[in-house]
mmCIF file of N, CA and C in Angstrom:
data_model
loop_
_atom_site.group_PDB
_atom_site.id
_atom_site.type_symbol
_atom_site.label_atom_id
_atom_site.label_comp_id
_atom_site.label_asym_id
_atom_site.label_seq_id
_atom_site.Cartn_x
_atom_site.Cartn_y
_atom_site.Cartn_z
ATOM 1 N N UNK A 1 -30.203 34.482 -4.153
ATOM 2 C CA UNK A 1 -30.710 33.222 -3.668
ATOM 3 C C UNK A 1 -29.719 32.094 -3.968
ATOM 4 N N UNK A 2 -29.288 32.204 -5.285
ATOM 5 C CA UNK A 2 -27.834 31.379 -5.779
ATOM 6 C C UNK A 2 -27.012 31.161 -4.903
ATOM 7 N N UNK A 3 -26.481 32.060 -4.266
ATOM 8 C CA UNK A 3 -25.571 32.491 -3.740
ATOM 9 C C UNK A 3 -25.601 31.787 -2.084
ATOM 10 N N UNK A 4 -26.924 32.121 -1.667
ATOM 11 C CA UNK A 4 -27.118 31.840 -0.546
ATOM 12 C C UNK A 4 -27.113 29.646 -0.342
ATOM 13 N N UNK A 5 -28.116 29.159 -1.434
ATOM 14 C CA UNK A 5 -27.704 28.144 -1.339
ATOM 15 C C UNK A 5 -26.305 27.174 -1.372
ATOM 16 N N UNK A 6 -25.367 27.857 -2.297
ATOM 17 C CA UNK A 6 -23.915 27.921 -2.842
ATOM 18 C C UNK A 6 -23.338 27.864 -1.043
ATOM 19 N N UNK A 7 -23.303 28.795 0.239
ATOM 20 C CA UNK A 7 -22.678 29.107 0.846
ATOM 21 C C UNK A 7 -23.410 28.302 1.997
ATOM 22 N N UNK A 8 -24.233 27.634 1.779
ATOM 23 C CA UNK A 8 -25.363 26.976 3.164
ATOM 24 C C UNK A 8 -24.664 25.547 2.847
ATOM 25 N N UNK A 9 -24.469 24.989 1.245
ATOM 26 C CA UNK A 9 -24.044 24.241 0.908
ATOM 27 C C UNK A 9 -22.529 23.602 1.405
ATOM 28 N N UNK A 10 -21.797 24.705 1.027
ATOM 29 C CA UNK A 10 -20.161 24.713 1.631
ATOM 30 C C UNK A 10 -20.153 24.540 2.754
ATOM 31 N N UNK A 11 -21.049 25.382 3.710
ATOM 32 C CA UNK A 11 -20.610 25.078 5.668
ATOM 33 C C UNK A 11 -21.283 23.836 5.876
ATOM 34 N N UNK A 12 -22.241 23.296 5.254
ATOM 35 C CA UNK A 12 -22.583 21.452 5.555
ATOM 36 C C UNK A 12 -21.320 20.783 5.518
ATOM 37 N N UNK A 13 -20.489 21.156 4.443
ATOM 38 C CA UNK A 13 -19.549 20.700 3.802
ATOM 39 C C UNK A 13 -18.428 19.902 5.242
ATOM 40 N N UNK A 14 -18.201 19.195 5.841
ATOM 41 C CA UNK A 14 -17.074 18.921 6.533
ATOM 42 C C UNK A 14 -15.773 18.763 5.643
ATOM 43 N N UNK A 15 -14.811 19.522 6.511
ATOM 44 C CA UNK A 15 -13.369 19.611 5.567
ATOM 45 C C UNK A 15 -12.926 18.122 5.564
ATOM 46 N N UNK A 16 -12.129 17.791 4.762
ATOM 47 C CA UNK A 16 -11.789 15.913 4.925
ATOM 48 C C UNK A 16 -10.398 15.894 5.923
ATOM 49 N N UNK A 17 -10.031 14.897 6.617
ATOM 50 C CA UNK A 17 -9.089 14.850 7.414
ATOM 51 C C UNK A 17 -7.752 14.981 6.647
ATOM 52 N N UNK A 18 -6.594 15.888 7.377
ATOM 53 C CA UNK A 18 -5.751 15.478 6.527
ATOM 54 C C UNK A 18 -4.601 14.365 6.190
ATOM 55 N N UNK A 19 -4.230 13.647 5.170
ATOM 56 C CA UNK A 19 -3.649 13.287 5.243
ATOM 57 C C UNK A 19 -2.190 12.736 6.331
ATOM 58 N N UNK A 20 -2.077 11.301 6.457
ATOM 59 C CA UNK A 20 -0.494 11.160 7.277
ATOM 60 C C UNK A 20 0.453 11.559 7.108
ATOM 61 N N UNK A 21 1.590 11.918 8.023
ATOM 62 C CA UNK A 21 2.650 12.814 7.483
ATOM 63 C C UNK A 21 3.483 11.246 6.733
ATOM 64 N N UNK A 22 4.373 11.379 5.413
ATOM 65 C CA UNK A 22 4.396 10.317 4.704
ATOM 66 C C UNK A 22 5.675 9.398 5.355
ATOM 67 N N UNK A 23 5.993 8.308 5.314
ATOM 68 C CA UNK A 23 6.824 7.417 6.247
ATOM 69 C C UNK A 23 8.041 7.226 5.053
ATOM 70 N N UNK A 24 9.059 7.493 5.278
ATOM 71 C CA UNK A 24 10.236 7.338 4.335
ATOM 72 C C UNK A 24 10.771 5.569 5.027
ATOM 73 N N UNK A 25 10.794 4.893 3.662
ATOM 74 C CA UNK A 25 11.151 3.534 3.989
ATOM 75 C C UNK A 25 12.991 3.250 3.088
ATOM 76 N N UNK A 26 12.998 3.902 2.229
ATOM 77 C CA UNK A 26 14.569 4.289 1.948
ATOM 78 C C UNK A 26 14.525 5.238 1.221
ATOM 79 N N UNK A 27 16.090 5.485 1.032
ATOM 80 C CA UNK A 27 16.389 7.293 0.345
ATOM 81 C C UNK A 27 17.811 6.681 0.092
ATOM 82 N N UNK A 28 18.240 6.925 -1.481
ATOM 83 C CA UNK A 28 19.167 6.438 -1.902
ATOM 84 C C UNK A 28 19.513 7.943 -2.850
ATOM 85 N N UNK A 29 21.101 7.504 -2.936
ATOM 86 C CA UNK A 29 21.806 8.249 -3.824
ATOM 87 C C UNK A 29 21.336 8.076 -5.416
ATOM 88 N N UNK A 30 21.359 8.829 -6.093
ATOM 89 C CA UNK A 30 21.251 8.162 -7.479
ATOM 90 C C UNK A 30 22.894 8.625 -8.371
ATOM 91 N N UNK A 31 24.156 7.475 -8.609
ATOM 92 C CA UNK A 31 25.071 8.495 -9.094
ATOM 93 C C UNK A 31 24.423 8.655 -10.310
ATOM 94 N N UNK A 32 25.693 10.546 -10.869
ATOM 95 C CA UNK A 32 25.170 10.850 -11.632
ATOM 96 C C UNK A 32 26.049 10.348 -12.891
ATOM 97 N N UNK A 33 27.076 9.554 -12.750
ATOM 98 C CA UNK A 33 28.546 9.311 -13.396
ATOM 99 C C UNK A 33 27.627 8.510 -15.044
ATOM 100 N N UNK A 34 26.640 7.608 -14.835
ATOM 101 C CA UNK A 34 26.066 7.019 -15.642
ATOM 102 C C UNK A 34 24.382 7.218 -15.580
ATOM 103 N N UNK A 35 23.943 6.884 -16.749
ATOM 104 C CA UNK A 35 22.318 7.108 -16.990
ATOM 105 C C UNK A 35 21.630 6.030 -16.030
ATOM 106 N N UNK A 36 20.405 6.614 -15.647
ATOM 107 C CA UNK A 36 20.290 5.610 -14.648
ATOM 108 C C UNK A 36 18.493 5.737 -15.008
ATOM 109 N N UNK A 37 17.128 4.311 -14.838
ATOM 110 C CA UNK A 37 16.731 4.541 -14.992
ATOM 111 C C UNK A 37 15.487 3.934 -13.695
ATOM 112 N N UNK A 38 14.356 4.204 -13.351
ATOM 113 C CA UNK A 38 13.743 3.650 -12.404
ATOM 114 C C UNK A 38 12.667 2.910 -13.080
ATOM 115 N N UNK A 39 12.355 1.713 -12.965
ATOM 116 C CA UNK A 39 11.196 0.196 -12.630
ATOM 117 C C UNK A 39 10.389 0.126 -11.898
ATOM 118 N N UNK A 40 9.354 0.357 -12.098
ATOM 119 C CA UNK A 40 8.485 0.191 -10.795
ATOM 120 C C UNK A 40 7.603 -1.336 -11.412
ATOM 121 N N UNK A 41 8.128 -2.404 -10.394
ATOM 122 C CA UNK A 41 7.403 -3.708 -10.993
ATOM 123 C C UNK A 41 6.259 -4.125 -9.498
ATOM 124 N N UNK A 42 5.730 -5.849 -10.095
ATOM 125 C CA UNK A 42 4.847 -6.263 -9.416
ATOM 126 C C UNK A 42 5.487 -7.804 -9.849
ATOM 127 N N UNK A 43 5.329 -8.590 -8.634
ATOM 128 C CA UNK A 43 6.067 -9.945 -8.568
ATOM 129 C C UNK A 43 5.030 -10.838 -7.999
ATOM 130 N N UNK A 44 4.639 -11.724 -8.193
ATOM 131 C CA UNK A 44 3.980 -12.767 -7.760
ATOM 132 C C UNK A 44 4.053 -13.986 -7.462
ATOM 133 N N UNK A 45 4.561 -14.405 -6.140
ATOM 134 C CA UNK A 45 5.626 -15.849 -5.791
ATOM 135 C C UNK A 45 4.535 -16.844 -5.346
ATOM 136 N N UNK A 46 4.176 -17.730 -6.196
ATOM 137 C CA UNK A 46 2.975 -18.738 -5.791
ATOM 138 C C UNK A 46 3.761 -19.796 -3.960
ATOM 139 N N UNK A 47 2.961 -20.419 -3.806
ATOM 140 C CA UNK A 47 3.601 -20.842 -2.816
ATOM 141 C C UNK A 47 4.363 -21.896 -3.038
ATOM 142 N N UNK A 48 5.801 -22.180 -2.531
ATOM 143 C CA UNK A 48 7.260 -22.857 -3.568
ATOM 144 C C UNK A 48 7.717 -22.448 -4.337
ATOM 145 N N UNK A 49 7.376 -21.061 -4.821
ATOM 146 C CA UNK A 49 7.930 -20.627 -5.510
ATOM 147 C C UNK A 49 9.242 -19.871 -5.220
ATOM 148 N N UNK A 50 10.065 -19.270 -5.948
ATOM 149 C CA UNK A 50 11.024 -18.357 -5.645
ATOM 150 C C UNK A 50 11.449 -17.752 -6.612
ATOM 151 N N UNK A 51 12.488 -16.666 -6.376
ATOM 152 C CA UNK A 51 12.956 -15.375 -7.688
ATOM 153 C C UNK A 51 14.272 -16.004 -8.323
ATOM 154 N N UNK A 52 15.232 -17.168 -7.402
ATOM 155 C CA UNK A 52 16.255 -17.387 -8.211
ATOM 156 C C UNK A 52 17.459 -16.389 -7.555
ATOM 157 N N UNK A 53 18.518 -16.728 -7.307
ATOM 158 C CA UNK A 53 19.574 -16.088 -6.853
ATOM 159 C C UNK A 53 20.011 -14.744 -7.982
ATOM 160 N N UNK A 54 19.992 -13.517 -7.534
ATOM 161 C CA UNK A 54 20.207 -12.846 -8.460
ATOM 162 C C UNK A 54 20.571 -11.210 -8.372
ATOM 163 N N UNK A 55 21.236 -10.254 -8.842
ATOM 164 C CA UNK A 55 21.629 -9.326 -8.897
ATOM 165 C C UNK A 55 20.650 -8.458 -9.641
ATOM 166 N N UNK A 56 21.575 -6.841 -8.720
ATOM 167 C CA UNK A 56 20.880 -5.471 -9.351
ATOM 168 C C UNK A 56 21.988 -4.423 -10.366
ATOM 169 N N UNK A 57 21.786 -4.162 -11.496
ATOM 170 C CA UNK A 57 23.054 -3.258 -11.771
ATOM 171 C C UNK A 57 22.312 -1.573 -11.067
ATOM 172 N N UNK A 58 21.973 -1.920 -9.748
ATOM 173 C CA UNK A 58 21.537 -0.444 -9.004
ATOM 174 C C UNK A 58 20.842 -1.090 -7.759
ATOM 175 N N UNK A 59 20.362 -0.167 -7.327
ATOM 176 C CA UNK A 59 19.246 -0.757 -5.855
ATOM 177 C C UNK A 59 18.025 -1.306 -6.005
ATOM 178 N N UNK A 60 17.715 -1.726 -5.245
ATOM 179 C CA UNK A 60 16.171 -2.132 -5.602
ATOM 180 C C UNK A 60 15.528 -1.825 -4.229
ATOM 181 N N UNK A 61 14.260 -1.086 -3.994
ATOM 182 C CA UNK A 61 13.188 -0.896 -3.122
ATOM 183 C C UNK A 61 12.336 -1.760 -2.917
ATOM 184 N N UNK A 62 11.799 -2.641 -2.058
ATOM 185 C CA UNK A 62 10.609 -3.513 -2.488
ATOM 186 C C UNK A 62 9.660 -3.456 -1.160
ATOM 187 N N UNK A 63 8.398 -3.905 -1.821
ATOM 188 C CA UNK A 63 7.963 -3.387 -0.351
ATOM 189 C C UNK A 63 6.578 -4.832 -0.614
ATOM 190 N N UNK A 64 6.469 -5.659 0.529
ATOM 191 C CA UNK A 64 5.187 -6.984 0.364
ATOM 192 C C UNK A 64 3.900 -6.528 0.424
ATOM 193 N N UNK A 65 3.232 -6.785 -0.372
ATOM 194 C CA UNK A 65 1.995 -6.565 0.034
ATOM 195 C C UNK A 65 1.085 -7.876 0.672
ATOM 196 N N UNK A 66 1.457 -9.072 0.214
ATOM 197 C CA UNK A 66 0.202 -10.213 0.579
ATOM 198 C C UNK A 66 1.477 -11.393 0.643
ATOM 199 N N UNK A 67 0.965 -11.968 1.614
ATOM 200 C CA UNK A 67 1.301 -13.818 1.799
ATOM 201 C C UNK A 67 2.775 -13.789 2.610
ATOM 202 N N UNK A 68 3.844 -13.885 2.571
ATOM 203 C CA UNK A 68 5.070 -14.393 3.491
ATOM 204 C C UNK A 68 6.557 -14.730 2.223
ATOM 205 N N UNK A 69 7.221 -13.335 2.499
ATOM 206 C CA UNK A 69 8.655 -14.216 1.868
ATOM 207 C C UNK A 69 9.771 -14.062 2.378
ATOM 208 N N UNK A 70 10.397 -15.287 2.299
ATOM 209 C CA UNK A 70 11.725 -15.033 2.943
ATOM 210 C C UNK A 70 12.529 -14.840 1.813
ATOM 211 N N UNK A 71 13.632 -13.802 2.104
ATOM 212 C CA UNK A 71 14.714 -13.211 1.445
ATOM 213 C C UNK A 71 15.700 -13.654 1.937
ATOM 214 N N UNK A 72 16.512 -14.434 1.143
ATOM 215 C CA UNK A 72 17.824 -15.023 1.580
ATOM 216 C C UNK A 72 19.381 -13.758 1.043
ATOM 217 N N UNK A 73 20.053 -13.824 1.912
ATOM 218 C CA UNK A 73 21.052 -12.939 2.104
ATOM 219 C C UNK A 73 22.379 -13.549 1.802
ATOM 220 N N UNK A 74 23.818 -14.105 1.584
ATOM 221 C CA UNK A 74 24.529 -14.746 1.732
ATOM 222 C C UNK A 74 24.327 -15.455 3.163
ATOM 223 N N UNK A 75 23.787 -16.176 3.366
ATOM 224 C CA UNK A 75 23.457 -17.276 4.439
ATOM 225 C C UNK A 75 22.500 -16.601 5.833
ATOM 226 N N UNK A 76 21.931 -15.862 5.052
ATOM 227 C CA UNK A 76 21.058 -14.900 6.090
ATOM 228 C C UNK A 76 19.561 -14.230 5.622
ATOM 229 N N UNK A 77 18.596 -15.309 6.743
ATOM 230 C CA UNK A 77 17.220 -15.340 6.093
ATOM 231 C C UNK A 77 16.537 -14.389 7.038
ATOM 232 N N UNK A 78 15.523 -13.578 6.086
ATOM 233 C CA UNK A 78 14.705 -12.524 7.009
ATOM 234 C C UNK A 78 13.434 -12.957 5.992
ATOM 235 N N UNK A 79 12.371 -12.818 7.210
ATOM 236 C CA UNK A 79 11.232 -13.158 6.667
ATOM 237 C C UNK A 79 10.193 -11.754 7.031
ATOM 238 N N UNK A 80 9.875 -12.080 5.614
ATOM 239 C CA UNK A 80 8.940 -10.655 5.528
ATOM 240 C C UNK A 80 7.483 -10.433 5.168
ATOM 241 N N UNK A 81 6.747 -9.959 5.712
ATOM 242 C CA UNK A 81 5.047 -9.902 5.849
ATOM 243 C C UNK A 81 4.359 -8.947 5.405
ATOM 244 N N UNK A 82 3.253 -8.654 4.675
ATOM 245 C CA UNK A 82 2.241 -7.537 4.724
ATOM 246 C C UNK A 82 3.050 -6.597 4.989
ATOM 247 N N UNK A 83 3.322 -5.367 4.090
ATOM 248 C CA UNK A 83 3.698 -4.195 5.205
ATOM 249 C C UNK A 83 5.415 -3.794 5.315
ATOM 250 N N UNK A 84 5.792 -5.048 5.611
ATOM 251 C CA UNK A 84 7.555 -5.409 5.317
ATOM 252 C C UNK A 84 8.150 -4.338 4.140
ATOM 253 N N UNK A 85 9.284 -3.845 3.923
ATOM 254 C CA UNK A 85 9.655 -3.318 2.934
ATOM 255 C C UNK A 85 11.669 -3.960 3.150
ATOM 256 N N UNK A 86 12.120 -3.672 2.107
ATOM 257 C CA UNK A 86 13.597 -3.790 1.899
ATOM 258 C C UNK A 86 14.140 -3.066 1.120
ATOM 259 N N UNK A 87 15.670 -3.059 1.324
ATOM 260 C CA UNK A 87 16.340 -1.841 0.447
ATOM 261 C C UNK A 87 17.321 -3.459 -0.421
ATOM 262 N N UNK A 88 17.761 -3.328 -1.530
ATOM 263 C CA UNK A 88 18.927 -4.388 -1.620
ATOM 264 C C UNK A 88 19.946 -2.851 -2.735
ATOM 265 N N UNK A 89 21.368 -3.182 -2.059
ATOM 266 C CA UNK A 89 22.119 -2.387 -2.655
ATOM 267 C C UNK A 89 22.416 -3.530 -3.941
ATOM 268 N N UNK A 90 22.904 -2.525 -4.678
ATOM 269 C CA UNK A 90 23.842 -2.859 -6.280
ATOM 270 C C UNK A 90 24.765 -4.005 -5.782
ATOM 271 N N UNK A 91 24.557 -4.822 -6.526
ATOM 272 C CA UNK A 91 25.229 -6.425 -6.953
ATOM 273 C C UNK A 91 25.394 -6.971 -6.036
ATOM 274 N N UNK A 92 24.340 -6.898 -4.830
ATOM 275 C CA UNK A 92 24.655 -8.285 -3.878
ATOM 276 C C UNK A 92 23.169 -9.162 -4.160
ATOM 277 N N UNK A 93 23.786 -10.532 -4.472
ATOM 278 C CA UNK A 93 22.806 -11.659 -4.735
ATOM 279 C C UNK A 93 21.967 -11.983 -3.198
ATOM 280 N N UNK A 94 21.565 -11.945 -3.891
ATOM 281 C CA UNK A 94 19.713 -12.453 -3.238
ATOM 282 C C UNK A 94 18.593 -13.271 -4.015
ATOM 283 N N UNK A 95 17.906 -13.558 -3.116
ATOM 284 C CA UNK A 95 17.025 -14.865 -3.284
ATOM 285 C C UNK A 95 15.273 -14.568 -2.707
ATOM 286 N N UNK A 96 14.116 -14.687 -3.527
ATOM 287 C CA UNK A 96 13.299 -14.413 -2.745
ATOM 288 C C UNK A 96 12.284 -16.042 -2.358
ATOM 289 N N UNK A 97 11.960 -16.180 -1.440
ATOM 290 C CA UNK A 97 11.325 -17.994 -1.331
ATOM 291 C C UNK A 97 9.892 -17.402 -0.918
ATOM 292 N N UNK A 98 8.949 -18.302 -1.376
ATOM 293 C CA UNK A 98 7.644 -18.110 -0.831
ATOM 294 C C UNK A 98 7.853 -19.905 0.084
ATOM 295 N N UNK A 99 7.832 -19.798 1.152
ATOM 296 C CA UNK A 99 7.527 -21.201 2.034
ATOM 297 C C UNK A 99 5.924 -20.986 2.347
ATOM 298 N N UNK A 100 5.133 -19.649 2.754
ATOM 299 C CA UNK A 100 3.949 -19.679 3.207
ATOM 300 C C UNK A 100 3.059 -20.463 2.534
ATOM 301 N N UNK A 101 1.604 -20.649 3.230
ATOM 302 C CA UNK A 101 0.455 -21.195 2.623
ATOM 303 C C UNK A 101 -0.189 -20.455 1.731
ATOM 304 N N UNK A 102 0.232 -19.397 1.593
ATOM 305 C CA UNK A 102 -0.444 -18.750 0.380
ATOM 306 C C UNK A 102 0.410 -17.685 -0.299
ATOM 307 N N UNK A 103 -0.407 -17.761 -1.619
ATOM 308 C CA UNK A 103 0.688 -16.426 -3.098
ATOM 309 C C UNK A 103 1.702 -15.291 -1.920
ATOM 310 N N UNK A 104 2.505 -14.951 -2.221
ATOM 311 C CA UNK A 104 3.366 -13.637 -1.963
ATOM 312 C C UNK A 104 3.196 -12.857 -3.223
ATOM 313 N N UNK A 105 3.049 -11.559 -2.848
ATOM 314 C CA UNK A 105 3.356 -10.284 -3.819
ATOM 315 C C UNK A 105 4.360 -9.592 -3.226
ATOM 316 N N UNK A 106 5.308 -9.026 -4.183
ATOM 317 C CA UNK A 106 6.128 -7.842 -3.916
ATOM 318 C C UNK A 106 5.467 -6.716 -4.998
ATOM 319 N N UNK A 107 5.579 -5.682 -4.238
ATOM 320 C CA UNK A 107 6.255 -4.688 -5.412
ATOM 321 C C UNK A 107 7.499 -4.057 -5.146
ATOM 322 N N UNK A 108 8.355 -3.631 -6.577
ATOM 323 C CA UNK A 108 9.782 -3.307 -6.312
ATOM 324 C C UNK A 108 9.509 -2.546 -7.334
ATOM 325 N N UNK A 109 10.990 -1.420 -6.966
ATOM 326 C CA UNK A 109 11.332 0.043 -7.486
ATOM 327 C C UNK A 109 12.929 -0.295 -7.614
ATOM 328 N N UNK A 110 13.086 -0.745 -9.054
ATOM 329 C CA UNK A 110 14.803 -0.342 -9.392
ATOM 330 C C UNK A 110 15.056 0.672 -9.732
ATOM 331 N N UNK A 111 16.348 0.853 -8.758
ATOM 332 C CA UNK A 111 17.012 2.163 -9.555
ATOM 333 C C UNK A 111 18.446 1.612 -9.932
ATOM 334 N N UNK A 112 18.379 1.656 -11.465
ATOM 335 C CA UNK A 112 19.368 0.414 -12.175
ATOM 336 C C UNK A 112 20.378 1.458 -13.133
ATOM 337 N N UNK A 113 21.156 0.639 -13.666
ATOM 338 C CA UNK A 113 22.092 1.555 -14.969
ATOM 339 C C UNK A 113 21.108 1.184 -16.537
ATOM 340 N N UNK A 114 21.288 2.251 -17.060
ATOM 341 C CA UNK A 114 19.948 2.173 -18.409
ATOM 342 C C UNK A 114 20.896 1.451 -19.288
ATOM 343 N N UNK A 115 20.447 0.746 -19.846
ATOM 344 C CA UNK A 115 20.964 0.002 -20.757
ATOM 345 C C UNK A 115 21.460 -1.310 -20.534
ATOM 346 N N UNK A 116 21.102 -1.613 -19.401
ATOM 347 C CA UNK A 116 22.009 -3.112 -18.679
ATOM 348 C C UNK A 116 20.832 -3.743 -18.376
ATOM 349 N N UNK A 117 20.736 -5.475 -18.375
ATOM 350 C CA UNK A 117 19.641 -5.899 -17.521
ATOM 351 C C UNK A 117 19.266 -5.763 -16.431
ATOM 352 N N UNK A 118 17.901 -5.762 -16.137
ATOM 353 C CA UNK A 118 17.733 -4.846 -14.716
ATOM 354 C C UNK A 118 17.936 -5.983 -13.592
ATOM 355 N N UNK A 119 17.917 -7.258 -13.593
ATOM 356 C CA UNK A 119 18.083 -8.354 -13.146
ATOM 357 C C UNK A 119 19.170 -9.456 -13.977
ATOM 358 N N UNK A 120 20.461 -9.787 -13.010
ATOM 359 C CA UNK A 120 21.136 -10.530 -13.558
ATOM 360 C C UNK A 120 21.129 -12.319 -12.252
ATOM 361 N N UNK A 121 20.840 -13.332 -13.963
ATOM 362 C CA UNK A 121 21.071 -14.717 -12.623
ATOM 363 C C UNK A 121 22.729 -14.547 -11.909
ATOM 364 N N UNK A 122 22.406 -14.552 -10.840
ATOM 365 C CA UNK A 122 23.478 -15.433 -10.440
ATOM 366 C C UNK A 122 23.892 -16.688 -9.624
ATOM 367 N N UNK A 123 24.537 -17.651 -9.668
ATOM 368 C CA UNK A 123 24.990 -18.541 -8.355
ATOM 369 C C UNK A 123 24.858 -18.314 -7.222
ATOM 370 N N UNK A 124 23.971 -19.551 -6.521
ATOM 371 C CA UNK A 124 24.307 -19.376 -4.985
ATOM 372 C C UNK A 124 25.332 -19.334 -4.112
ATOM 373 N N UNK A 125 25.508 -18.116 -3.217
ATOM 374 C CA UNK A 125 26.184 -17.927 -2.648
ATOM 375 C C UNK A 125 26.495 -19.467 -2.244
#
């Protein structure tokens, strides 16, 4: 009788859908010449706010979740939304601006050299 409820139970059961096949947003080398270690942070740019001109000793992944930021480039602005993701290679300065009406979030994934700051200031281009 166990048994029978056990197996009446399972075929009610609908299987769950499966999963999306997963979306690759970058794929980086990691060298192996030095120790290298990965960051997984969370950033929060009120509105006027910004990150400050600044360097990676590695890459950084970042991907927006809420509000509007523009990423300044050496004289080259891309504005990024909900959804948006970016790659920034090792030691080129960048800038992140919140201009929108409301908070920006990032989250970012360094892949940096261990032992170095994972963020260095630098001068505007």
């Amino acid at each position: 009788m166990r048994l029978a409820m056990v197996m009446a139970l399972a075929a009610g059961t609908a299987a769950a859908p499966p999963a999306s096949v997963p979306q690759t947003h970058a794929q980086i080398d990691v060298p192996r010449a030095r120790a290298q270690q990965v960051i997984v942070q969370s950033r929060d740019f009120p509105v006027g706010g910004e990150s400050g001109w600044h360097i990676h000793p590695g890459t950084e992944v970042a991907y927006v979740t809420a509000g509007r930021l523009e990423l300044r480039i050496k004289g080259k602005t891309t504005i990024l939304e909900p959804g948006d993701s970016f790659t920034m290679p090792r030691g080129v300065p960048h800038n992140g601006v919140n201009h929108g009406a409301e908070p920006a979030r990032v989250v970012i994934t360094l892949v940096v050299d261990k032992g170095v700051p994972p963020r260095q200031s630098v001068a505007a281009p």
